[in-house]
Amino acid sequence: MSHSRSTRMPAEPDVDRKALWVVRELGLPAIIKTCVSCRATRHRPTGKIRVNANGKLLDVWMLIGCEQCDRTSKIPVHERVHVQALDHERLVMFENNDPAMVRRLAMDAALAGRAGYRLDWTGTWDLETDLPFYDLAKDDPASLEVLVRFELPVPIRVEKLLRAGFGLSRSAVRGMVGSGRIRLPMALDAKVRADFSLFVLATEP
Ligand SMILES: [Zn+2]
């Protein structure tokens, strides 16, 4: 994760302290599509990518397995793409069942949209903070910048992140954002999936 992906507000307040929250990766999302054998819906990548050449045209599929009955299904990644049109490095990764490529495909929301399935991110992440206790309920003269870093592109509602990170109730989070104590680069109800910074402003002495 690089700092260049951070979403920053135009004018950043002076901060006394900085904290890092990391959205840790616990696993890959489940692929939700109906199994043609058993009608169950949850699938997992098998770790295999199949490449089929027909002359100069290639088909590439990600193979997934039904959690219920183990039936393997194919998710089309490329269909009848000219071999020249495919980045060579990418093709080598496909041919080698490269785990990094399998991971990338398994988390690819655009691919899910094209291929007509949904991703279930339940249980794929947890939030690690280096400030186990920062009592926002008390007045604190110090301001704080929190950099939120994502190890995986899981969409999380901002409010849920704040509740988990600060250990606050829904109404407390809403109150602090509403009063401007917590400043966000996006709406509280928005979903985020990439690095950003938020600020907790100092209380008036
Ligand atoms: Zn099945």
Coordinates of N, CA and C and ligand atoms in Angstrom, one line a residue:
M1 N 0.8 -1.2 0.0 CA 0.0 0.0 0.0 C 0.9 1.2 0.0
S2 N 0.6 2.1 -0.9 CA 1.5 3.3 -0.9 C 0.7 4.5 -0.5
H3 N 1.4 5.5 0.0 CA 0.8 6.7 0.5 C 0.0 7.5 -0.6
S4 N 0.4 7.2 -1.9 CA -0.2 8.0 -3.0 C -1.7 7.6 -3.1
R5 N -2.1 6.5 -2.6 CA -3.5 6.1 -2.7 C -4.3 6.7 -1.6
S6 N -3.7 7.4 -0.7 CA -4.5 8.0 0.4 C -5.4 9.1 -0.2
T7 N -6.6 9.1 0.4 CA -7.5 10.3 0.1 C -7.3 11.3 1.2
R8 N -6.9 12.5 0.7 CA -6.6 13.5 1.7 C -7.5 14.7 1.5
M9 N -7.8 15.4 2.6 CA -8.6 16.6 2.5 C -7.8 17.7 2.0
P10 N -8.4 18.7 1.4 CA -7.6 19.8 0.9 C -6.8 20.6 1.9
A11 N -7.4 20.9 3.1 CA -6.7 21.6 4.1 C -6.6 20.6 5.3
E12 N -5.4 20.2 5.6 CA -5.2 19.3 6.8 C -5.0 20.1 8.0
P13 N -5.7 19.8 9.1 CA -5.4 20.5 10.3 C -4.0 20.1 10.9
D14 N -3.4 21.0 11.7 CA -2.2 20.6 12.4 C -2.5 19.4 13.4
V15 N -1.7 18.4 13.4 CA -2.0 17.3 14.3 C -0.8 17.1 15.3
D16 N -1.2 16.8 16.5 CA -0.2 16.5 17.5 C 0.2 15.1 17.5
R17 N -0.7 14.2 17.2 CA -0.4 12.8 17.2 C -0.9 12.1 16.0
K18 N -0.2 11.0 15.6 CA -0.7 10.2 14.5 C -0.9 8.8 14.9
A19 N -1.9 8.2 14.3 CA -2.1 6.8 14.6 C -2.4 6.1 13.3
L20 N -2.1 4.8 13.3 CA -2.3 3.9 12.1 C -3.3 2.9 12.5
W21 N -4.3 2.8 11.6 CA -5.2 1.6 11.7 C -5.0 0.8 10.5
V22 N -4.9 -0.5 10.6 CA -4.8 -1.4 9.5 C -5.9 -2.3 9.3
V23 N -6.5 -2.3 8.2 CA -7.6 -3.3 7.9 C -6.8 -4.6 7.4
R24 N -6.7 -5.5 8.3 CA -5.9 -6.7 8.1 C -6.7 -7.7 7.2
E25 N -6.0 -8.4 6.4 CA -6.6 -9.5 5.6 C -6.6 -10.8 6.3
L26 N -7.8 -11.3 6.5 CA -8.0 -12.7 7.1 C -8.2 -13.8 6.1
G27 N -8.7 -13.4 5.0 CA -9.0 -14.4 4.0 C -9.6 -13.8 2.7
L28 N -9.9 -14.6 1.7 CA -10.5 -14.1 0.5 C -12.0 -14.1 0.6
P29 N -12.7 -13.2 -0.1 CA -14.1 -13.2 0.0 C -14.7 -14.4 -0.7
A30 N -15.9 -14.8 -0.2 CA -16.6 -15.9 -0.9 C -17.2 -15.4 -2.2
I31 N -17.2 -16.3 -3.2 CA -17.8 -15.9 -4.5 C -19.3 -16.5 -4.5
I32 N -20.2 -15.6 -4.6 CA -21.6 -16.0 -4.4 C -22.3 -16.1 -5.8
K33 N -22.5 -17.3 -6.2 CA -23.3 -17.7 -7.4 C -23.9 -19.0 -7.2
T34 N -25.0 -19.3 -7.9 CA -25.7 -20.5 -7.7 C -24.9 -21.7 -8.3
C35 N -24.7 -22.7 -7.6 CA -24.1 -24.0 -8.1 C -25.1 -24.7 -8.9
V36 N -24.7 -25.1 -10.1 CA -25.6 -25.8 -11.0 C -25.9 -27.2 -10.5
S37 N -25.1 -27.8 -9.7 CA -25.3 -29.1 -9.1 C -26.3 -29.1 -7.9
C38 N -25.9 -28.3 -6.9 CA -26.6 -28.5 -5.6 C -27.4 -27.2 -5.2
R39 N -27.3 -26.2 -6.1 CA -28.0 -24.9 -5.8 C -27.5 -24.1 -4.6
A40 N -26.5 -24.6 -4.0 CA -25.8 -23.8 -2.9 C -25.2 -22.6 -3.6
T41 N -24.8 -21.5 -2.8 CA -24.3 -20.3 -3.5 C -22.8 -20.0 -3.2
R42 N -22.2 -20.5 -2.2 CA -20.9 -20.1 -1.8 C -19.8 -20.9 -2.5
H43 N -18.9 -20.2 -3.1 CA -17.8 -20.8 -3.8 C -16.4 -20.2 -3.3
R44 N -15.4 -21.0 -3.5 CA -14.0 -20.5 -3.2 C -13.1 -20.7 -4.4
P45 N -12.2 -19.9 -4.6 CA -11.2 -20.1 -5.7 C -10.5 -21.5 -5.4
T46 N -10.3 -22.2 -6.4 CA -9.5 -23.5 -6.2 C -8.0 -23.2 -6.2
G47 N -7.6 -22.1 -6.7 CA -6.2 -21.8 -6.8 C -5.7 -22.0 -8.2
K48 N -6.6 -22.5 -9.1 CA -6.2 -22.8 -10.5 C -6.8 -21.7 -11.4
I49 N -6.0 -21.4 -12.4 CA -6.4 -20.6 -13.6 C -6.2 -21.4 -14.8
R50 N -7.2 -21.5 -15.6 CA -7.1 -22.3 -16.9 C -7.0 -21.3 -18.1
V51 N -6.0 -21.6 -18.9 CA -5.7 -20.9 -20.1 C -5.9 -21.8 -21.3
N52 N -6.8 -21.5 -22.2 CA -7.0 -22.3 -23.4 C -6.7 -21.5 -24.7
A53 N -5.8 -22.0 -25.5 CA -5.5 -21.3 -26.7 C -6.2 -21.9 -27.9
N54 N -6.7 -21.1 -28.7 CA -7.3 -21.5 -30.0 C -6.7 -20.6 -31.1
G55 N -5.6 -21.1 -31.7 CA -4.9 -20.3 -32.6 C -4.3 -19.1 -31.8
K56 N -4.5 -17.9 -32.3 CA -4.0 -16.7 -31.6 C -4.9 -16.2 -30.5
L57 N -6.0 -16.9 -30.3 CA -7.0 -16.4 -29.4 C -7.0 -17.2 -28.1
L58 N -7.1 -16.5 -27.0 CA -7.0 -17.2 -25.7 C -8.3 -17.0 -24.9
D59 N -8.6 -18.0 -24.2 CA -9.7 -17.9 -23.1 C -9.0 -18.2 -21.8
V60 N -9.3 -17.3 -20.8 CA -8.7 -17.5 -19.5 C -9.9 -17.6 -18.5
W61 N -9.8 -18.6 -17.6 CA -10.9 -18.8 -16.6 C -10.2 -18.9 -15.2
M62 N -10.9 -18.4 -14.2 CA -10.6 -18.7 -12.8 C -11.5 -19.8 -12.4
L63 N -10.9 -20.9 -11.8 CA -11.7 -22.0 -11.4 C -12.1 -21.8 -9.9
I64 N -13.4 -22.1 -9.7 CA -13.9 -21.9 -8.3 C -14.6 -23.2 -7.9
G65 N -14.6 -23.5 -6.6 CA -15.3 -24.8 -6.2 C -16.4 -24.4 -5.3
C66 N -17.5 -25.2 -5.4 CA -18.7 -25.0 -4.5 C -18.3 -25.5 -3.1
E67 N -18.6 -24.7 -2.1 CA -18.3 -25.1 -0.7 C -19.1 -26.3 -0.3
Q68 N -20.3 -26.5 -0.9 CA -21.2 -27.5 -0.5 C -20.8 -28.9 -1.1
C69 N -20.7 -28.9 -2.4 CA -20.5 -30.2 -3.1 C -19.2 -30.3 -3.9
D70 N -18.4 -29.2 -3.9 CA -17.1 -29.3 -4.5 C -17.1 -29.2 -6.0
R71 N -18.2 -29.0 -6.6 CA -18.3 -28.9 -8.1 C -17.5 -27.7 -8.5
T72 N -16.6 -27.9 -9.5 CA -15.8 -26.8 -10.0 C -16.6 -26.0 -11.1
S73 N -16.6 -24.7 -11.0 CA -17.1 -23.9 -12.1 C -16.0 -23.0 -12.6
K74 N -16.3 -22.4 -13.8 CA -15.3 -21.5 -14.4 C -15.9 -20.1 -14.5
I75 N -15.0 -19.2 -14.1 CA -15.3 -17.8 -14.2 C -14.5 -17.2 -15.4
P76 N -15.2 -16.7 -16.4 CA -14.4 -16.1 -17.5 C -13.7 -14.8 -17.2
V77 N -12.4 -14.9 -17.3 CA -11.5 -13.7 -17.0 C -11.3 -12.9 -18.4
H78 N -10.9 -13.7 -19.4 CA -10.7 -13.2 -20.7 C -11.4 -14.2 -21.7
E79 N -12.1 -13.6 -22.7 CA -12.8 -14.5 -23.6 C -12.3 -14.1 -25.0
R80 N -11.7 -15.1 -25.7 CA -11.3 -14.9 -27.1 C -10.4 -13.6 -27.2
V81 N -9.5 -13.5 -26.4 CA -8.6 -12.3 -26.4 C -7.4 -12.7 -27.2
H82 N -6.9 -11.8 -28.1 CA -5.7 -12.0 -28.9 C -4.5 -12.1 -28.0
V83 N -3.7 -13.1 -28.3 CA -2.5 -13.3 -27.4 C -1.6 -12.1 -27.3
Q84 N -1.6 -11.3 -28.4 CA -0.8 -10.0 -28.4 C -1.4 -9.0 -27.5
A85 N -2.7 -9.1 -27.3 CA -3.4 -8.0 -26.5 C -3.2 -8.2 -25.0
L86 N -2.7 -9.4 -24.7 CA -2.6 -9.7 -23.2 C -1.1 -9.5 -22.8
D87 N -1.0 -8.7 -21.7 CA 0.3 -8.5 -21.1 C 1.0 -9.8 -20.8
H88 N 2.3 -9.9 -21.3 CA 3.0 -11.2 -21.2 C 3.1 -11.6 -19.8
E89 N 3.5 -10.7 -18.9 CA 3.7 -11.0 -17.5 C 2.4 -11.6 -16.9
R90 N 1.3 -11.0 -17.3 CA 0.0 -11.4 -16.8 C -0.3 -12.8 -17.3
L91 N 0.0 -13.1 -18.5 CA -0.2 -14.4 -19.1 C 0.6 -15.5 -18.4
V92 N 1.9 -15.1 -18.1 CA 2.7 -16.1 -17.4 C 2.1 -16.4 -16.0
M93 N 1.6 -15.3 -15.3 CA 1.0 -15.5 -14.0 C -0.2 -16.4 -14.1
F94 N -1.0 -16.2 -15.2 CA -2.2 -17.1 -15.4 C -1.7 -18.6 -15.6
E95 N -0.7 -18.8 -16.4 CA -0.3 -20.1 -16.8 C 0.4 -20.8 -15.5
N96 N 0.9 -20.0 -14.6 CA 1.5 -20.6 -13.4 C 0.6 -20.7 -12.2
N97 N -0.7 -20.4 -12.4 CA -1.6 -20.4 -11.3 C -1.0 -19.5 -10.1
D98 N -0.4 -18.4 -10.5 CA 0.2 -17.5 -9.5 C -0.7 -17.2 -8.4
P99 N -0.4 -17.5 -7.1 CA -1.3 -17.2 -6.0 C -1.6 -15.7 -5.9
A100 N -0.7 -14.8 -6.2 CA -1.0 -13.4 -6.2 C -2.1 -13.0 -7.2
M101 N -2.0 -13.7 -8.4 CA -3.0 -13.4 -9.4 C -4.4 -14.0 -9.0
V102 N -4.3 -15.2 -8.4 CA -5.6 -15.8 -8.0 C -6.2 -14.9 -6.9
R103 N -5.4 -14.4 -6.0 CA -5.9 -13.5 -5.0 C -6.6 -12.2 -5.6
R104 N -5.8 -11.7 -6.6 CA -6.3 -10.4 -7.2 C -7.6 -10.7 -7.9
L105 N -7.7 -11.8 -8.7 CA -9.0 -12.1 -9.4 C -10.1 -12.4 -8.4
A106 N -9.8 -13.1 -7.3 CA -10.8 -13.4 -6.3 C -11.4 -12.2 -5.7
M107 N -10.6 -11.1 -5.6 CA -11.1 -9.9 -5.0 C -11.5 -8.8 -6.0
D108 N -11.6 -9.2 -7.2 CA -11.8 -8.2 -8.3 C -13.3 -7.9 -8.4
A109 N -13.8 -6.7 -7.9 CA -15.2 -6.4 -8.0 C -15.7 -6.2 -9.4
A110 N -14.8 -5.7 -10.3 CA -15.2 -5.4 -11.7 C -15.4 -6.8 -12.4
L111 N -14.5 -7.7 -12.1 CA -14.7 -9.1 -12.7 C -16.0 -9.7 -12.2
A112 N -16.3 -9.5 -10.9 CA -17.6 -10.0 -10.3 C -18.7 -9.4 -11.1
G113 N -18.7 -8.1 -11.3 CA -19.8 -7.4 -12.0 C -20.0 -8.0 -13.4
R114 N -18.8 -8.1 -14.1 CA -18.9 -8.6 -15.5 C -19.4 -10.1 -15.6
A115 N -18.9 -10.9 -14.6 CA -19.3 -12.3 -14.7 C -20.6 -12.6 -13.9
G116 N -21.2 -11.6 -13.3 CA -22.5 -11.8 -12.7 C -22.5 -12.6 -11.4
Y117 N -21.5 -12.3 -10.6 CA -21.6 -12.9 -9.2 C -21.3 -11.8 -8.2
R118 N -21.5 -12.1 -6.9 CA -21.4 -11.2 -5.8 C -20.2 -11.7 -5.0
L119 N -19.5 -10.7 -4.3 CA -18.5 -11.1 -3.3 C -19.0 -10.9 -1.9
D120 N -18.8 -11.9 -1.1 CA -19.2 -11.8 0.3 C -17.9 -11.7 1.1
W121 N -17.8 -10.5 1.7 CA -16.5 -10.1 2.4 C -16.6 -10.5 3.9
T122 N -17.7 -11.1 4.3 CA -17.8 -11.4 5.7 C -16.6 -12.2 6.2
G123 N -16.0 -11.8 7.3 CA -15.0 -12.6 7.9 C -13.6 -12.4 7.2
T124 N -13.5 -11.5 6.3 CA -12.2 -11.4 5.5 C -11.3 -10.4 6.1
W125 N -11.7 -9.7 7.2 CA -10.8 -8.6 7.7 C -11.1 -8.4 9.2
D126 N -10.1 -7.8 9.8 CA -10.3 -7.2 11.1 C -9.5 -5.9 11.2
L127 N -9.8 -5.1 12.1 CA -9.1 -3.8 12.2 C -8.1 -3.8 13.4
E128 N -6.9 -3.5 13.0 CA -5.8 -3.5 14.0 C -5.5 -2.0 14.2
T129 N -5.5 -1.6 15.5 CA -5.1 -0.2 15.8 C -3.9 -0.2 16.7
D130 N -3.2 0.9 16.6 CA -2.0 1.0 17.6 C -2.4 1.9 18.7
L131 N -3.7 2.2 18.8 CA -4.2 2.9 20.0 C -5.4 2.2 20.6
P132 N -5.1 1.2 21.4 CA -6.2 0.4 21.9 C -7.1 1.3 22.8
F133 N -6.6 2.3 23.4 CA -7.5 3.2 24.2 C -7.2 4.6 23.9
Y134 N -8.2 5.3 23.2 CA -8.1 6.7 23.0 C -9.5 7.2 23.4
D135 N -9.6 7.8 24.6 CA -10.9 8.1 25.1 C -11.5 9.4 24.5
L136 N -12.3 9.2 23.5 CA -12.9 10.4 22.8 C -14.0 11.0 23.6
A137 N -14.5 10.2 24.6 CA -15.6 10.7 25.4 C -15.1 11.8 26.3
K138 N -13.8 11.7 26.7 CA -13.2 12.8 27.5 C -12.7 13.9 26.7
D139 N -12.6 15.1 27.3 CA -12.0 16.2 26.6 C -10.5 15.9 26.5
D140 N -9.9 16.0 25.3 CA -8.5 15.8 25.1 C -8.0 16.9 24.3
P141 N -7.0 17.6 24.8 CA -6.5 18.8 24.1 C -5.7 18.5 22.9
A142 N -5.3 17.2 22.7 CA -4.4 16.9 21.5 C -5.3 16.5 20.3
S143 N -4.8 16.9 19.2 CA -5.5 16.5 18.0 C -4.8 15.2 17.4
L144 N -5.5 14.5 16.6 CA -5.0 13.2 16.1 C -5.3 13.0 14.7
E145 N -4.3 12.5 13.9 CA -4.6 12.1 12.6 C -4.5 10.6 12.6
V146 N -5.5 9.9 12.0 CA -5.5 8.5 11.8 C -5.4 8.1 10.4
L147 N -4.3 7.4 10.0 CA -4.2 6.9 8.7 C -4.8 5.5 8.7
V148 N -5.8 5.3 7.8 CA -6.4 3.9 7.7 C -5.8 3.3 6.5
R149 N -5.2 2.1 6.7 CA -4.6 1.5 5.5 C -5.3 0.1 5.3
F150 N -5.5 -0.2 4.0 CA -6.2 -1.4 3.7 C -5.2 -2.4 3.1
E151 N -5.2 -3.6 3.7 CA -4.4 -4.7 3.1 C -5.2 -5.4 2.0
L152 N -6.5 -5.2 1.9 CA -7.3 -5.9 0.9 C -8.5 -4.9 0.6
P153 N -9.0 -4.9 -0.6 CA -10.0 -3.9 -1.1 C -11.4 -4.3 -0.6
V154 N -11.5 -4.5 0.7 CA -12.9 -4.9 1.2 C -13.7 -3.6 1.4
P155 N -14.9 -3.5 0.9 CA -15.7 -2.3 1.1 C -16.3 -2.3 2.5
I156 N -15.9 -1.2 3.3 CA -16.4 -1.1 4.7 C -17.1 0.2 4.9
R157 N -18.2 0.2 5.5 CA -18.9 1.5 5.8 C -18.0 2.3 6.8
V158 N -17.8 3.6 6.5 CA -16.9 4.4 7.4 C -17.4 4.4 8.8
E159 N -18.7 4.5 9.0 CA -19.2 4.5 10.4 C -18.8 3.2 11.1
K160 N -18.8 2.1 10.5 CA -18.4 0.8 11.1 C -16.9 0.8 11.5
L161 N -16.1 1.4 10.6 CA -14.7 1.5 10.9 C -14.5 2.4 12.1
L162 N -15.1 3.5 12.2 CA -15.0 4.4 13.3 C -15.4 3.8 14.6
R163 N -16.5 3.1 14.6 CA -17.0 2.4 15.8 C -16.0 1.4 16.2
A164 N -15.5 0.6 15.3 CA -14.5 -0.4 15.7 C -13.2 0.2 16.2
G165 N -12.8 1.2 15.5 CA -11.5 1.8 15.8 C -11.5 2.6 17.1
F166 N -12.5 3.3 17.4 CA -12.6 4.1 18.6 C -13.4 3.5 19.7
G167 N -14.1 2.3 19.4 CA -14.9 1.7 20.4 C -16.0 2.5 20.9
L168 N -16.6 3.2 19.9 CA -17.7 4.1 20.2 C -19.1 3.6 19.7
S169 N -20.1 4.0 20.3 CA -21.5 3.7 19.8 C -21.8 4.4 18.5
R170 N -22.8 3.9 17.8 CA -23.2 4.5 16.6 C -23.6 6.0 16.8
S171 N -24.3 6.3 17.9 CA -24.8 7.6 18.1 C -23.6 8.5 18.5
A172 N -22.6 8.0 19.2 CA -21.5 8.8 19.6 C -20.7 9.2 18.4
V173 N -20.5 8.2 17.5 CA -19.8 8.5 16.2 C -20.5 9.5 15.4
R174 N -21.8 9.4 15.3 CA -22.6 10.3 14.5 C -22.5 11.7 15.1
G175 N -22.5 11.8 16.5 CA -22.5 13.1 17.2 C -21.1 13.8 16.9
M176 N -20.1 13.0 17.0 CA -18.7 13.6 16.8 C -18.5 14.1 15.4
V177 N -19.0 13.3 14.4 CA -18.8 13.7 13.0 C -19.8 14.9 12.8
G178 N -20.9 14.9 13.3 CA -21.9 16.0 13.2 C -21.3 17.3 13.8
S179 N -20.7 17.2 14.9 CA -20.1 18.4 15.6 C -18.8 18.9 15.0
G180 N -18.2 18.1 14.1 CA -17.0 18.5 13.4 C -15.7 18.0 14.2
R181 N -15.9 17.3 15.3 CA -14.8 16.8 16.1 C -14.0 15.8 15.3
I182 N -14.7 14.9 14.6 CA -14.1 14.0 13.7 C -14.3 14.5 12.3
R183 N -13.2 14.7 11.6 CA -13.3 15.1 10.2 C -13.0 14.0 9.2
L184 N -13.9 13.8 8.3 CA -13.7 12.7 7.3 C -13.6 13.2 5.9
P185 N -12.9 12.6 5.0 CA -12.8 13.0 3.6 C -14.0 12.4 2.8
M186 N -14.9 11.7 3.4 CA -16.1 11.2 2.7 C -17.3 11.2 3.7
A187 N -18.4 10.8 3.2 CA -19.6 10.8 4.1 C -19.5 9.6 5.0
L188 N -20.1 9.8 6.2 CA -20.1 8.7 7.2 C -20.7 7.4 6.7
D189 N -21.7 7.6 5.8 CA -22.4 6.4 5.3 C -21.7 5.8 4.1
A190 N -20.7 6.4 3.6 CA -20.0 5.9 2.4 C -19.3 4.6 2.8
K191 N -19.0 3.8 1.7 CA -18.1 2.7 1.9 C -16.8 3.0 1.3
V192 N -15.7 2.6 2.1 CA -14.4 2.8 1.6 C -13.7 1.5 1.4
R193 N -12.7 1.5 0.5 CA -12.0 0.2 0.3 C -10.5 0.5 0.0
A194 N -10.1 1.7 0.2 CA -8.7 2.1 0.0 C -8.3 3.1 1.1
D195 N -6.9 3.3 1.2 CA -6.4 4.1 2.3 C -6.9 5.5 2.3
F196 N -7.1 6.0 3.5 CA -7.5 7.4 3.7 C -7.1 7.9 5.1
S197 N -7.1 9.2 5.3 CA -6.8 9.7 6.6 C -8.1 10.4 7.2
L198 N -8.2 10.3 8.5 CA -9.3 11.1 9.1 C -8.6 11.8 10.3
F199 N -9.3 12.9 10.7 CA -8.8 13.7 11.8 C -9.7 13.8 13.0
V200 N -9.1 13.8 14.2 CA -9.9 14.1 15.4 C -9.3 15.4 15.8
L201 N -10.2 16.5 15.9 CA -9.7 17.8 16.2 C -9.6 17.9 17.7
A202 N -8.7 18.8 18.1 CA -8.6 19.0 19.6 C -9.8 19.7 20.1
T203 N -10.1 19.4 21.3 CA -11.2 20.1 22.0 C -10.7 21.5 22.5
E204 N -11.7 22.4 22.6 CA -11.3 23.8 23.1 C -10.9 23.6 24.5
P205 N -9.8 24.3 24.9 CA -9.4 24.3 26.3 C -10.5 24.9 27.2
Ligands
ZN1 ZN -22.6 -27.3 -5.3

